[in-house]
Every structure is written in C-alpha cells, then in structure tokens.
Short mmCIF file of C-alpha atoms in Angstrom, two decimals:
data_model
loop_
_atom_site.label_atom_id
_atom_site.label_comp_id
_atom_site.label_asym_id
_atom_site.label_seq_id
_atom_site.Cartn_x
_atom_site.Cartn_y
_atom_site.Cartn_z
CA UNK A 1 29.09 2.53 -38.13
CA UNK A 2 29.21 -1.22 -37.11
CA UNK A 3 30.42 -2.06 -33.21
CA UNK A 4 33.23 -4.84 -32.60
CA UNK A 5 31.20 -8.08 -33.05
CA UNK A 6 32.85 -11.86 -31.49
CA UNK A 7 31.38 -15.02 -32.80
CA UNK A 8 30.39 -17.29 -31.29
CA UNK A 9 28.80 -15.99 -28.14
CA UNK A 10 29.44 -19.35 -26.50
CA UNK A 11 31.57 -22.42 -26.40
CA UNK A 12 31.53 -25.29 -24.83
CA UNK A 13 35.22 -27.62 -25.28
CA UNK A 14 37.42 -30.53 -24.20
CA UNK A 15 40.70 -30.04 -22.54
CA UNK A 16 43.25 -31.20 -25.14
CA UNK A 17 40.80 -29.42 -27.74
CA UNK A 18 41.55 -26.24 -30.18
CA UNK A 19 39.15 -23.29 -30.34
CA UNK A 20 39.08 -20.55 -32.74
CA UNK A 21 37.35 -17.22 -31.58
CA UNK A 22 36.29 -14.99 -34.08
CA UNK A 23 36.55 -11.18 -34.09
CA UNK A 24 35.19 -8.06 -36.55
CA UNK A 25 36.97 -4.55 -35.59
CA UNK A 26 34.66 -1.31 -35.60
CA UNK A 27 34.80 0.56 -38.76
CA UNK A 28 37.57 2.08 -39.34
CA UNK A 29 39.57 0.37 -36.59
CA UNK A 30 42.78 -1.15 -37.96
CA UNK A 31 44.36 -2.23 -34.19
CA UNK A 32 42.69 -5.37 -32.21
CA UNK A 33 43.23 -6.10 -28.86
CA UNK A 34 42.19 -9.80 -27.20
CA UNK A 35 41.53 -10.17 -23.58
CA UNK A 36 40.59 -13.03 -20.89
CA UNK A 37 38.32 -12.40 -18.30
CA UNK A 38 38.03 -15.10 -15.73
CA UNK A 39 35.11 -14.92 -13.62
CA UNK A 40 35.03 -12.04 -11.10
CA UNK A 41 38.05 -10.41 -12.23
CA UNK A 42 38.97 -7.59 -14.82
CA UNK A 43 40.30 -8.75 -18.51
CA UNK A 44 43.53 -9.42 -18.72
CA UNK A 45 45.67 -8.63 -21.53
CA UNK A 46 46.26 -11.72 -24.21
CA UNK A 47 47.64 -9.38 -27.01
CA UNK A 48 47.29 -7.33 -29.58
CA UNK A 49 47.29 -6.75 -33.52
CA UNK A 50 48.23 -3.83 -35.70
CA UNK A 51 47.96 -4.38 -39.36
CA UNK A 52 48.21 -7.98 -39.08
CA UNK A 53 51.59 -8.21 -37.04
CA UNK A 54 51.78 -8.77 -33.38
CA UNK A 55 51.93 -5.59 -31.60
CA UNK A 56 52.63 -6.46 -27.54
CA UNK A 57 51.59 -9.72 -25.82
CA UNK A 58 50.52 -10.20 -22.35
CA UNK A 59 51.54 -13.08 -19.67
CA UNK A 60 49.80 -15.74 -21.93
CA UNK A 61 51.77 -19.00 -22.76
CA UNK A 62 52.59 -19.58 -26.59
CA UNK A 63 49.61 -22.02 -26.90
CA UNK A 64 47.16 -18.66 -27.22
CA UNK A 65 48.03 -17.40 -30.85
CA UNK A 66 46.67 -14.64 -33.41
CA UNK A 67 45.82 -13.39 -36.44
CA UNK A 68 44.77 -10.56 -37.71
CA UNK A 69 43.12 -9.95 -41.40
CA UNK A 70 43.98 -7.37 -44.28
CA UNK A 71 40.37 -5.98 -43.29
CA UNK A 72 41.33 -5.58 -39.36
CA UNK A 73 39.41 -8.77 -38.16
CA UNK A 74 40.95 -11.14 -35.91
CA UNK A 75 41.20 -14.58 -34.91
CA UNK A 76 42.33 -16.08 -31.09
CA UNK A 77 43.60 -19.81 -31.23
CA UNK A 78 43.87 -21.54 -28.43
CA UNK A 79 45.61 -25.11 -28.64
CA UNK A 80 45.39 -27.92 -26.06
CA UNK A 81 42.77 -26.19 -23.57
CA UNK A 82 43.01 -26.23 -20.44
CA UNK A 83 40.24 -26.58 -17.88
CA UNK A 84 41.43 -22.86 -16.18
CA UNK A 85 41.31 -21.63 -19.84
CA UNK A 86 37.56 -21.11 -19.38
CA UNK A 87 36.67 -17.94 -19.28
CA UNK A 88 34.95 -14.68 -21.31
CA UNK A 89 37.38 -13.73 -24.41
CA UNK A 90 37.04 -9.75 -25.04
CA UNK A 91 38.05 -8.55 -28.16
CA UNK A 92 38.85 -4.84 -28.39
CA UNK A 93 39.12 -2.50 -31.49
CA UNK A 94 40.54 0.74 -31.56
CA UNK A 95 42.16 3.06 -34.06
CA UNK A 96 45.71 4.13 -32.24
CA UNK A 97 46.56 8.51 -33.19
CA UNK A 98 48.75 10.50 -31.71
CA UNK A 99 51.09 9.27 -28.88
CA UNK A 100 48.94 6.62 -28.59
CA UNK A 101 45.97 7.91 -27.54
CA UNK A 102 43.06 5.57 -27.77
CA UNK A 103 40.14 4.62 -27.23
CA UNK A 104 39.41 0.50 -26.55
CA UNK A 105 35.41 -0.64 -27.72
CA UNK A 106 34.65 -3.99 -26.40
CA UNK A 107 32.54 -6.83 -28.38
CA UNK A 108 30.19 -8.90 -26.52
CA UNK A 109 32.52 -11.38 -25.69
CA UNK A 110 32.63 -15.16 -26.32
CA UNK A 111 32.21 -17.17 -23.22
CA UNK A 112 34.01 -20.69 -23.14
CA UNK A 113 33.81 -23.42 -20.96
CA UNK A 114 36.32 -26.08 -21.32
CA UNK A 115 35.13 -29.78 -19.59
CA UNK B 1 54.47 -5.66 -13.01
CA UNK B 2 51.55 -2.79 -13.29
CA UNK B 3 48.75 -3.07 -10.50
CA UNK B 4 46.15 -1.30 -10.54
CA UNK B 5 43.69 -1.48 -6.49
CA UNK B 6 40.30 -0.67 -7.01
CA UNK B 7 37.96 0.17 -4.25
CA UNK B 8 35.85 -0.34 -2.95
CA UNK B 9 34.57 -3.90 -4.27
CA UNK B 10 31.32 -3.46 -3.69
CA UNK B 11 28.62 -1.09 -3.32
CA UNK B 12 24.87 -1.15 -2.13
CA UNK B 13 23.41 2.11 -2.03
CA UNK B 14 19.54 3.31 -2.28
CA UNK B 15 18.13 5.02 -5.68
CA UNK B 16 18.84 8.88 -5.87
CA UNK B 17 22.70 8.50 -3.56
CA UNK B 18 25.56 9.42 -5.28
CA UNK B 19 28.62 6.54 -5.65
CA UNK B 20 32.28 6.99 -5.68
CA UNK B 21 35.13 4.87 -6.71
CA UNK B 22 38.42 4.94 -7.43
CA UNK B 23 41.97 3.12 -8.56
CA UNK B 24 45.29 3.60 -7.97
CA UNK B 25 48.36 2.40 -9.52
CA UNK B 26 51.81 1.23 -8.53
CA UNK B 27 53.27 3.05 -11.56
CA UNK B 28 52.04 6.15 -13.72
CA UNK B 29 49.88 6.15 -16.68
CA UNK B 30 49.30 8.02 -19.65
CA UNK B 31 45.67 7.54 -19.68
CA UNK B 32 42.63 6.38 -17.39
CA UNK B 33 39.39 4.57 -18.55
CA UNK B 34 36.18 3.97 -17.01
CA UNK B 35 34.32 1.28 -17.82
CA UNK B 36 30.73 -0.74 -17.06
CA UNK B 37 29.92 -4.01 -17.51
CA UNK B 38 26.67 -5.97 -17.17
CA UNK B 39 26.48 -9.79 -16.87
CA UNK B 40 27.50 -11.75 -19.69
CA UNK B 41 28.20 -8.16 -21.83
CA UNK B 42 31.45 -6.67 -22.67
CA UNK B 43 32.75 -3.40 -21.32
CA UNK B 44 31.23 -0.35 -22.55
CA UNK B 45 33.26 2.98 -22.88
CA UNK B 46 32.20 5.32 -19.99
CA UNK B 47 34.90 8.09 -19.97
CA UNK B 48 38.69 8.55 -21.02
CA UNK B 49 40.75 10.64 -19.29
CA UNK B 50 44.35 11.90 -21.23
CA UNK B 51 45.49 14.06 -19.25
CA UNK B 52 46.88 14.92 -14.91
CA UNK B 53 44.54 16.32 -13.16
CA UNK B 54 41.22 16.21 -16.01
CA UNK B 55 38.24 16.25 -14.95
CA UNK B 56 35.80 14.93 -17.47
CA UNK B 57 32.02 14.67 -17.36
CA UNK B 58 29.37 12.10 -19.19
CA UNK B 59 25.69 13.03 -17.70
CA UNK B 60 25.86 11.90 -14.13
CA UNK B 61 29.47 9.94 -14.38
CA UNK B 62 32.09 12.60 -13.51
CA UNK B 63 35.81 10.92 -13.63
CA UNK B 64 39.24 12.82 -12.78
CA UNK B 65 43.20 11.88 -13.79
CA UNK B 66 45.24 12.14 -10.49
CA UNK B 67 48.07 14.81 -10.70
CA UNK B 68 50.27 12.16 -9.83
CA UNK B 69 48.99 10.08 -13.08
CA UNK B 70 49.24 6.63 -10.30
CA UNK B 71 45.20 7.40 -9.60
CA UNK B 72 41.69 8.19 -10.71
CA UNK B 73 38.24 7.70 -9.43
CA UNK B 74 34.72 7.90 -10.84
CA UNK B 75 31.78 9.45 -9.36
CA UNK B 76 28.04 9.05 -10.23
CA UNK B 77 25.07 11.41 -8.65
CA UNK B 78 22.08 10.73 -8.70
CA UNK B 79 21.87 6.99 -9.01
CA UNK B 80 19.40 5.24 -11.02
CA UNK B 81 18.18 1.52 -10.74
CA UNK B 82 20.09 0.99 -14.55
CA UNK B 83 23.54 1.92 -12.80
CA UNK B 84 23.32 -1.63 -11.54
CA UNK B 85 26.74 -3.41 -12.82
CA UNK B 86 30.34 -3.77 -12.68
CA UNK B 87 32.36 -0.76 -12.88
CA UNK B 88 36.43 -1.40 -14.03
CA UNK B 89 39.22 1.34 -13.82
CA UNK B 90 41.56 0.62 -16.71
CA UNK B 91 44.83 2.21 -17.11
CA UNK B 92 47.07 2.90 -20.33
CA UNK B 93 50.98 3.32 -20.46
CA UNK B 94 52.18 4.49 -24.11
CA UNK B 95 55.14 2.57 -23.54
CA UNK B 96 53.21 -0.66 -23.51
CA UNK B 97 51.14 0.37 -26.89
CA UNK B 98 47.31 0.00 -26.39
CA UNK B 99 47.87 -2.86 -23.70
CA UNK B 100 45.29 -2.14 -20.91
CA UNK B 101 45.51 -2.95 -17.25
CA UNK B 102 42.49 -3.28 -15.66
CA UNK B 103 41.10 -3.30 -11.91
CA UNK B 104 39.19 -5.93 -10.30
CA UNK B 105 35.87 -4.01 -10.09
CA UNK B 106 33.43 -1.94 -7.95
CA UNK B 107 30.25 -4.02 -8.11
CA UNK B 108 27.28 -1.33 -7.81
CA UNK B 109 24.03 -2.60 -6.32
CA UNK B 110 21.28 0.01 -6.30
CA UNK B 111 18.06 -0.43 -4.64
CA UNK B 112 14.89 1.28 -5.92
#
C-alpha cells in the first residue's frame, strides 16, 4: 500500500508567479485534503476534495484553487504569489466512513519559497 | 471561529522522563488527533481518539478524549532521544467534513 506522495519537494517562485503542487492519495483514499503550514505554526486548512468536487474550503482567498482526479490525486494552484504565500503545502488523504470518521495521512510536503 | 490552545510550547526534558501535553478547544469536537512532526517532514498519525472520555494507547504514547469533547492531551513515558520533534493536537468537527484544526505545537527536546 503506497503513502500520500507531493511533488515537488521544493519550490522556489516569483511573486506575481503560478505554482502547481502535485498530490497522489494513499491507496484506496478517494478524499484529499490541502493544508499551509507557515513556519512555526500548525497547518491550516486550504480545502478539500471528494470525488473531484470541492468538499469545504478554509479562510484561503480564491487565488488558491483545486482539482482533484478520477484516480483521487490532486492538484493546488496558486495564482499571483505572494511573498507570505511561502510556506510547507501538506496534502492529506483519507477515506471518509461512517459519520465521518477519519483518519488524515500526511505526504511529505512541498516547501515553497516565493522571492 | 474554532481554536484550539496547546500547551505547553515547549519541552526539554532528560532521556527516560515521561512528557505531557495537552489542547483544549473553544468548541466541541467529534474527534482528537495526535500528531508528530520532524523538520522538513509531514505529520505522521500518532493516535485518534472517537470517542468522550477514550483513552487510547500506541507503545509509550497514551492519549485521552475529554468528557467535555473541548480537550485532550497526550502523554509519553519513558522518553527516548527519537521522541525529539513537534507534537500537534488536531481536532475534527463532523459538521465541518474532514476539515482539521490544528494546535500550534509542543516542541519536545530530549536530552540523552
């Protein structure tokens, strides 16, 4: 059984730039979380993807965007970066049962650095 | 919005002491989850607790579900040199989906 794997590990960017960070869900995973973890502080929620619709959406302005796959894996767009958009993106797989128990398995992270 | 306080923010103990930390919440949960991160590593799964007032166990990492569902803490016994890392409290409310709210983190130093 394959973990949640994030390409690329590392970024560097541009403000004004676009990034695209890449995502693959554990097996058998179909929901995908994304999360930003500035430096020193816990993730914080971007938002999430069950079979391939938006499925909640944290305090994140309309420039972060999604997408999620017919085989669960994910993408994160960010548009016009912003020097506070550098951080460690966390991408999260789980497989949601009943009442919504579940159980979130992080990927390495990608860490980007916008100059 | 949801809060979660996590304390305490850091930690230096010696090899062999046993750690505690904990999180509490301005509004209730339906589940708690422990995690540990090391530099430049996402989190890895520690415990998850479903239910007020569990008490679950993993090895040396005992974690509980406060009755009230606002709280949990985590303790370790026993600590090792590998404990070294960043613990996080995350909390779950089924109302929000699988959105997790995390804590700012108990930093655990341990020396040998």
């Amino acid at each position: 059984e394959t973990g949640v794997t994030q390409s690329p590990t590392h970024l560097i960017k541009t403000r004004g730039q676009q990034v695209t960070l890449r995502c693959s869900s554990q097996s058998g995973h179909n929901t995908v979380s994304w999360y930003q973890q500035a430096l020193g502080q816990g993730p914080q929620f971007i938002f999430q993807y069950y079979r391939e619709e938006e499925n909640g959406r944290g305090n994140f302005p309309p420039r972060f965007s999604g997408l999620q796959f017919p085989n669960y894996s994910s993408e994160l767009n960010v548009n016009a970066l912003e020097l506070d958009d550098s951080a460690l993106y966390l991408c999260a797989s789980s497989a949601p049962g009943q009442g919504s128990n579940t159980e979130a398995f992080f990927g390495q992270g990608t860490r980007l650095t916008v100059v | 919005g949801q809060q979660l306080n996590q304390s305490p923010q850091s930690m230096f103990i010696q090899e062999g002491e046993d750690v505690s930390m904990n999180c509490t919440s301005s509004s209730i949960f339906n589940t708690w989850l422990w995690y540990k991160q090391d530099p430049g590593e996402g989190p890895v799964l520690l415990i998850a607790l479903y239910k007020a007032g569990e008490l679950t166990s993993n090895g040396r990492l005992t974690a509980q579900f406060g009755i009230t569902r606002k709280d949990s803490f985590l303790n370790i016994s026993a600590s090792i040199p590998s404990d070294v890392g960043i613990y996080f409290c995350a909390g779950q409310d089924y109302n929000q989906g699988g959105k997790l709210i995390f804590g700012q983190g108990t930093e655990l130093s341990v020396k040998p």
